Amino acid sequence: KIKGLSMSASVSHVADLGRQSVEQARETRRKIEIECSQKQEELRELVGVRYKDFIEAADTIAAMGIKAQDILSIASTLGELSSKLVSVSCDLETVDHGQNTQDLANKARDIFEITNASEKINASLDAGHFVDAAMILRRARATLKALVKVPTPGTSRWLAHPYVHFKARSLLSAKLSTEVVSSAEEYL
């Protein structure tokens, strides 16, 4: 309801016109026109404010979308570079320590699995695949424990790398386990 506008009052004005003199009818018409113009002005102001809010929100949302695309692009590039770095490191480790290529490839795969586990877990949770998320978490934690239990110079260097170290620590956090469990409980 717009402030001061009463539909029944306007209808009663129209009904009263038949009983009023010409002068009274003109006065009633003038009052109704003033009321209408005031209500039109209020409506214009309201629409203007809402439109301005909408435009400001649209600009903010568009800017957020651009930033999100930039972040995803950077994250994708970082993942690719990390994979290449693991691969090159394994090649260098083979030359330095003469380890067998299959063992190095397995360790590189394990480190890659650890660094990508949180993204896979989040994707599984978003898709409602809670068992998959739990399995990915368990497998990544077991892989990390195995790498720490029997370290090689190459894996030790990789586990000390800030990015890999951060990803490994996030796997061991209780928060991630709680998130997987609470998501499953919410679903059930």
mmCIF file of C-alpha atoms in Angstrom:
data_model
loop_
_atom_site.group_PDB
_atom_site.id
_atom_site.type_symbol
_atom_site.label_atom_id
_atom_site.label_comp_id
_atom_site.label_asym_id
_atom_site.label_seq_id
_atom_site.Cartn_x
_atom_site.Cartn_y
_atom_site.Cartn_z
ATOM 1 C CA LYS A 1 0.000 0.000 0.000
ATOM 2 C CA ILE A 2 1.431 3.371 -1.000
ATOM 3 C CA LYS A 3 1.479 5.933 1.800
ATOM 4 C CA GLY A 4 -1.756 7.934 2.010
ATOM 5 C CA LEU A 5 -3.531 6.123 -0.831
ATOM 6 C CA SER A 6 -6.840 4.595 0.049
ATOM 7 C CA MET A 7 -8.764 2.877 -2.694
ATOM 8 C CA SER A 8 -12.036 3.083 -0.794
ATOM 9 C CA ALA A 9 -11.541 6.836 -0.263
ATOM 10 C CA SER A 10 -11.070 7.384 -4.014
ATOM 11 C CA VAL A 11 -14.144 5.271 -4.809
ATOM 12 C CA SER A 12 -16.172 7.197 -2.248
ATOM 13 C CA HIS A 13 -15.068 10.468 -3.901
ATOM 14 C CA VAL A 14 -16.424 9.202 -7.201
ATOM 15 C CA ALA A 15 -19.694 8.031 -5.583
ATOM 16 C CA ASP A 16 -20.146 11.415 -3.901
ATOM 17 C CA LEU A 17 -19.818 13.297 -7.208
ATOM 18 C CA GLY A 18 -23.488 12.710 -8.002
ATOM 19 C CA ARG A 19 -24.580 14.465 -4.811
ATOM 20 C CA GLN A 20 -22.160 17.392 -5.047
ATOM 21 C CA SER A 21 -22.473 20.754 -6.690
ATOM 22 C CA VAL A 22 -20.291 21.640 -9.669
ATOM 23 C CA GLU A 23 -17.942 23.625 -7.441
ATOM 24 C CA GLN A 24 -17.626 20.767 -4.967
ATOM 25 C CA ALA A 25 -17.023 18.312 -7.819
ATOM 26 C CA ARG A 26 -14.214 20.513 -9.168
ATOM 27 C CA GLU A 27 -12.648 20.699 -5.707
ATOM 28 C CA THR A 28 -12.898 16.917 -5.336
ATOM 29 C CA ARG A 29 -11.339 16.452 -8.784
ATOM 30 C CA ARG A 30 -8.509 18.843 -7.890
ATOM 31 C CA LYS A 31 -7.805 16.919 -4.637
ATOM 32 C CA ILE A 32 -7.807 13.592 -6.480
ATOM 33 C CA GLU A 33 -5.418 14.958 -9.143
ATOM 34 C CA ILE A 34 -3.077 16.268 -6.420
ATOM 35 C CA GLU A 35 -3.211 12.878 -4.664
ATOM 36 C CA CYS A 36 -2.506 11.095 -7.949
ATOM 37 C CA SER A 37 0.451 13.316 -8.812
ATOM 38 C CA GLN A 38 1.891 12.838 -5.296
ATOM 39 C CA LYS A 39 1.515 9.078 -5.584
ATOM 40 C CA GLN A 40 3.071 9.105 -9.061
ATOM 41 C CA GLU A 41 6.049 11.051 -7.710
ATOM 42 C CA GLU A 42 6.430 8.625 -4.779
ATOM 43 C CA LEU A 43 6.269 5.715 -7.191
ATOM 44 C CA ARG A 44 8.877 7.309 -9.497
ATOM 45 C CA GLU A 45 11.214 7.828 -6.527
ATOM 46 C CA LEU A 46 10.700 4.270 -5.327
ATOM 47 C CA VAL A 47 11.336 2.818 -8.786
ATOM 48 C CA GLY A 48 14.395 5.057 -9.178
ATOM 49 C CA VAL A 49 15.886 3.891 -5.885
ATOM 50 C CA ARG A 50 15.209 0.236 -6.680
ATOM 51 C CA TYR A 51 16.679 0.624 -10.164
ATOM 52 C CA LYS A 52 19.811 2.277 -8.749
ATOM 53 C CA ASP A 53 20.194 -0.559 -6.205
ATOM 54 C CA PHE A 54 19.747 -3.125 -8.968
ATOM 55 C CA ILE A 55 22.381 -1.491 -11.189
ATOM 56 C CA GLU A 56 24.871 -1.271 -8.306
ATOM 57 C CA ALA A 57 24.295 -4.928 -7.427
ATOM 58 C CA ALA A 58 24.662 -5.981 -11.069
ATOM 59 C CA ASP A 59 28.012 -4.195 -11.331
ATOM 60 C CA THR A 60 29.216 -5.873 -8.136
ATOM 61 C CA ILE A 61 28.072 -9.307 -9.303
ATOM 62 C CA ALA A 62 29.754 -8.848 -12.688
ATOM 63 C CA ALA A 63 33.004 -7.777 -10.999
ATOM 64 C CA MET A 64 32.835 -10.804 -8.698
ATOM 65 C CA GLY A 65 32.339 -13.091 -11.697
ATOM 66 C CA ILE A 66 35.401 -11.664 -13.428
ATOM 67 C CA LYS A 67 37.492 -12.046 -10.252
ATOM 68 C CA ALA A 68 36.292 -15.647 -9.838
ATOM 69 C CA GLN A 69 37.304 -16.463 -13.423
ATOM 70 C CA ASP A 70 40.722 -14.903 -12.808
ATOM 71 C CA ILE A 71 41.176 -16.951 -9.633
ATOM 72 C CA LEU A 72 40.144 -20.169 -11.384
ATOM 73 C CA SER A 73 42.553 -19.447 -14.211
ATOM 74 C CA ILE A 74 45.405 -18.829 -11.779
ATOM 75 C CA ALA A 75 44.544 -21.962 -9.772
ATOM 76 C CA SER A 76 44.456 -24.039 -12.951
ATOM 77 C CA THR A 77 47.817 -22.678 -14.046
ATOM 78 C CA LEU A 78 49.257 -23.341 -10.585
ATOM 79 C CA GLY A 79 48.048 -26.938 -10.727
ATOM 80 C CA GLU A 80 49.597 -27.473 -14.156
ATOM 81 C CA LEU A 81 52.889 -25.927 -13.057
ATOM 82 C CA SER A 82 52.925 -28.062 -9.909
ATOM 83 C CA SER A 83 52.417 -31.190 -12.007
ATOM 84 C CA LYS A 84 55.245 -30.212 -14.333
ATOM 85 C CA LEU A 85 57.481 -29.430 -11.383
ATOM 86 C CA VAL A 86 56.804 -32.832 -9.820
ATOM 87 C CA SER A 87 57.556 -34.493 -13.142
ATOM 88 C CA VAL A 88 60.814 -32.592 -13.645
ATOM 89 C CA SER A 89 61.814 -33.225 -10.039
ATOM 90 C CA CYS A 90 61.269 -36.947 -10.494
ATOM 91 C CA ASP A 91 63.399 -36.914 -13.643
ATOM 92 C CA LEU A 92 66.177 -35.145 -11.749
ATOM 93 C CA GLU A 93 65.854 -37.525 -8.811
ATOM 94 C CA THR A 94 66.275 -40.488 -11.145
ATOM 95 C CA VAL A 95 69.475 -39.010 -12.497
ATOM 96 C CA ASP A 96 70.737 -38.159 -9.000
ATOM 97 C CA HIS A 97 69.819 -41.320 -7.140
ATOM 98 C CA GLY A 98 69.334 -43.944 -9.822
ATOM 99 C CA GLN A 99 65.899 -44.979 -8.516
ATOM 100 C CA ASN A 100 63.640 -46.946 -10.739
ATOM 101 C CA THR A 101 61.355 -44.885 -12.959
ATOM 102 C CA GLN A 102 58.146 -46.634 -11.927
ATOM 103 C CA ASP A 103 58.778 -45.907 -8.238
ATOM 104 C CA LEU A 104 59.392 -42.234 -8.995
ATOM 105 C CA ALA A 105 56.289 -42.022 -11.161
ATOM 106 C CA ASN A 106 54.239 -43.551 -8.343
ATOM 107 C CA LYS A 107 55.583 -41.032 -5.839
ATOM 108 C CA ALA A 108 54.900 -38.161 -8.241
ATOM 109 C CA ARG A 109 51.357 -39.469 -8.676
ATOM 110 C CA ASP A 110 50.977 -39.698 -4.890
ATOM 111 C CA ILE A 111 52.090 -36.095 -4.389
ATOM 112 C CA PHE A 112 49.773 -34.987 -7.180
ATOM 113 C CA GLU A 113 46.913 -36.899 -5.513
ATOM 114 C CA ILE A 114 47.622 -35.178 -2.187
ATOM 115 C CA THR A 115 47.648 -31.701 -3.744
ATOM 116 C CA ASN A 116 44.382 -32.279 -5.633
ATOM 117 C CA ALA A 117 42.476 -34.172 -2.930
ATOM 118 C CA SER A 118 40.714 -31.184 -1.357
ATOM 119 C CA GLU A 119 39.300 -30.063 -4.731
ATOM 120 C CA LYS A 120 38.081 -33.598 -5.462
ATOM 121 C CA ILE A 121 36.520 -33.826 -1.994
ATOM 122 C CA ASN A 122 34.700 -30.513 -2.445
ATOM 123 C CA ALA A 123 33.461 -31.540 -5.895
ATOM 124 C CA SER A 124 32.159 -34.841 -4.471
ATOM 125 C CA LEU A 125 30.412 -33.029 -1.615
ATOM 126 C CA ASP A 126 28.842 -30.545 -4.033
ATOM 127 C CA ALA A 127 27.584 -33.444 -6.156
ATOM 128 C CA GLY A 128 26.189 -35.213 -3.079
ATOM 129 C CA HIS A 129 28.645 -38.119 -3.357
ATOM 130 C CA PHE A 130 29.531 -38.294 0.333
ATOM 131 C CA VAL A 131 30.993 -41.800 0.273
ATOM 132 C CA ASP A 132 33.296 -40.777 -2.576
ATOM 133 C CA ALA A 133 34.403 -37.717 -0.596
ATOM 134 C CA ALA A 134 35.171 -39.870 2.441
ATOM 135 C CA MET A 135 37.081 -42.394 0.311
ATOM 136 C CA ILE A 136 39.148 -39.670 -1.352
ATOM 137 C CA LEU A 137 39.978 -38.229 2.064
ATOM 138 C CA ARG A 138 40.976 -41.630 3.486
ATOM 139 C CA ARG A 139 43.072 -42.526 0.439
ATOM 140 C CA ALA A 140 44.870 -39.161 0.426
ATOM 141 C CA ARG A 141 45.595 -39.385 4.158
ATOM 142 C CA ALA A 142 46.922 -42.937 3.796
ATOM 143 C CA THR A 143 49.092 -41.870 0.864
ATOM 144 C CA LEU A 144 50.478 -38.948 2.835
ATOM 145 C CA LYS A 145 51.261 -41.159 5.836
ATOM 146 C CA ALA A 146 53.052 -43.671 3.582
ATOM 147 C CA LEU A 147 55.174 -40.932 2.009
ATOM 148 C CA VAL A 148 56.101 -39.541 5.425
ATOM 149 C CA LYS A 149 56.793 -42.998 6.877
ATOM 150 C CA VAL A 150 59.287 -43.989 4.161
ATOM 151 C CA PRO A 151 60.704 -40.715 2.846
ATOM 152 C CA THR A 152 63.162 -40.324 0.007
ATOM 153 C CA PRO A 153 65.173 -37.158 -0.593
ATOM 154 C CA GLY A 154 62.815 -36.196 -3.432
ATOM 155 C CA THR A 155 59.577 -36.755 -1.525
ATOM 156 C CA SER A 156 60.986 -34.985 1.530
ATOM 157 C CA ARG A 157 61.776 -31.953 -0.612
ATOM 158 C CA TRP A 158 58.300 -32.026 -2.108
ATOM 159 C CA LEU A 159 56.554 -32.390 1.217
ATOM 160 C CA ALA A 160 58.542 -29.383 2.453
ATOM 161 C CA HIS A 161 57.436 -27.282 -0.544
ATOM 162 C CA PRO A 162 55.006 -24.602 0.797
ATOM 163 C CA TYR A 163 52.150 -25.424 -1.596
ATOM 164 C CA VAL A 164 52.374 -29.194 -1.065
ATOM 165 C CA HIS A 165 52.894 -28.704 2.679
ATOM 166 C CA PHE A 166 49.767 -26.516 2.891
ATOM 167 C CA LYS A 167 47.680 -29.033 0.937
ATOM 168 C CA ALA A 168 48.968 -31.931 3.069
ATOM 169 C CA ARG A 169 48.189 -30.080 6.322
ATOM 170 C CA SER A 170 44.675 -29.302 5.112
ATOM 171 C CA LEU A 171 44.088 -33.035 4.563
ATOM 172 C CA LEU A 172 45.062 -33.773 8.146
ATOM 173 C CA SER A 173 42.827 -31.082 9.638
ATOM 174 C CA ALA A 174 39.860 -32.186 11.693
ATOM 175 C CA LYS A 175 37.829 -29.483 9.976
ATOM 176 C CA LEU A 176 37.859 -31.355 6.663
ATOM 177 C CA SER A 177 36.657 -34.582 8.297
ATOM 178 C CA THR A 178 33.944 -32.666 10.124
ATOM 179 C CA GLU A 179 32.867 -31.018 6.865
ATOM 180 C CA VAL A 180 32.545 -34.385 5.105
ATOM 181 C CA VAL A 181 30.556 -35.875 7.994
ATOM 182 C CA SER A 182 28.295 -32.845 8.495
ATOM 183 C CA SER A 183 27.542 -32.671 4.758
ATOM 184 C CA ALA A 184 26.498 -36.315 4.812
ATOM 185 C CA GLU A 185 24.385 -35.775 7.939
ATOM 186 C CA GLU A 186 22.646 -32.766 6.375
ATOM 187 C CA TYR A 187 21.851 -34.826 3.312
ATOM 188 C CA LEU A 188 20.507 -37.742 5.319
#
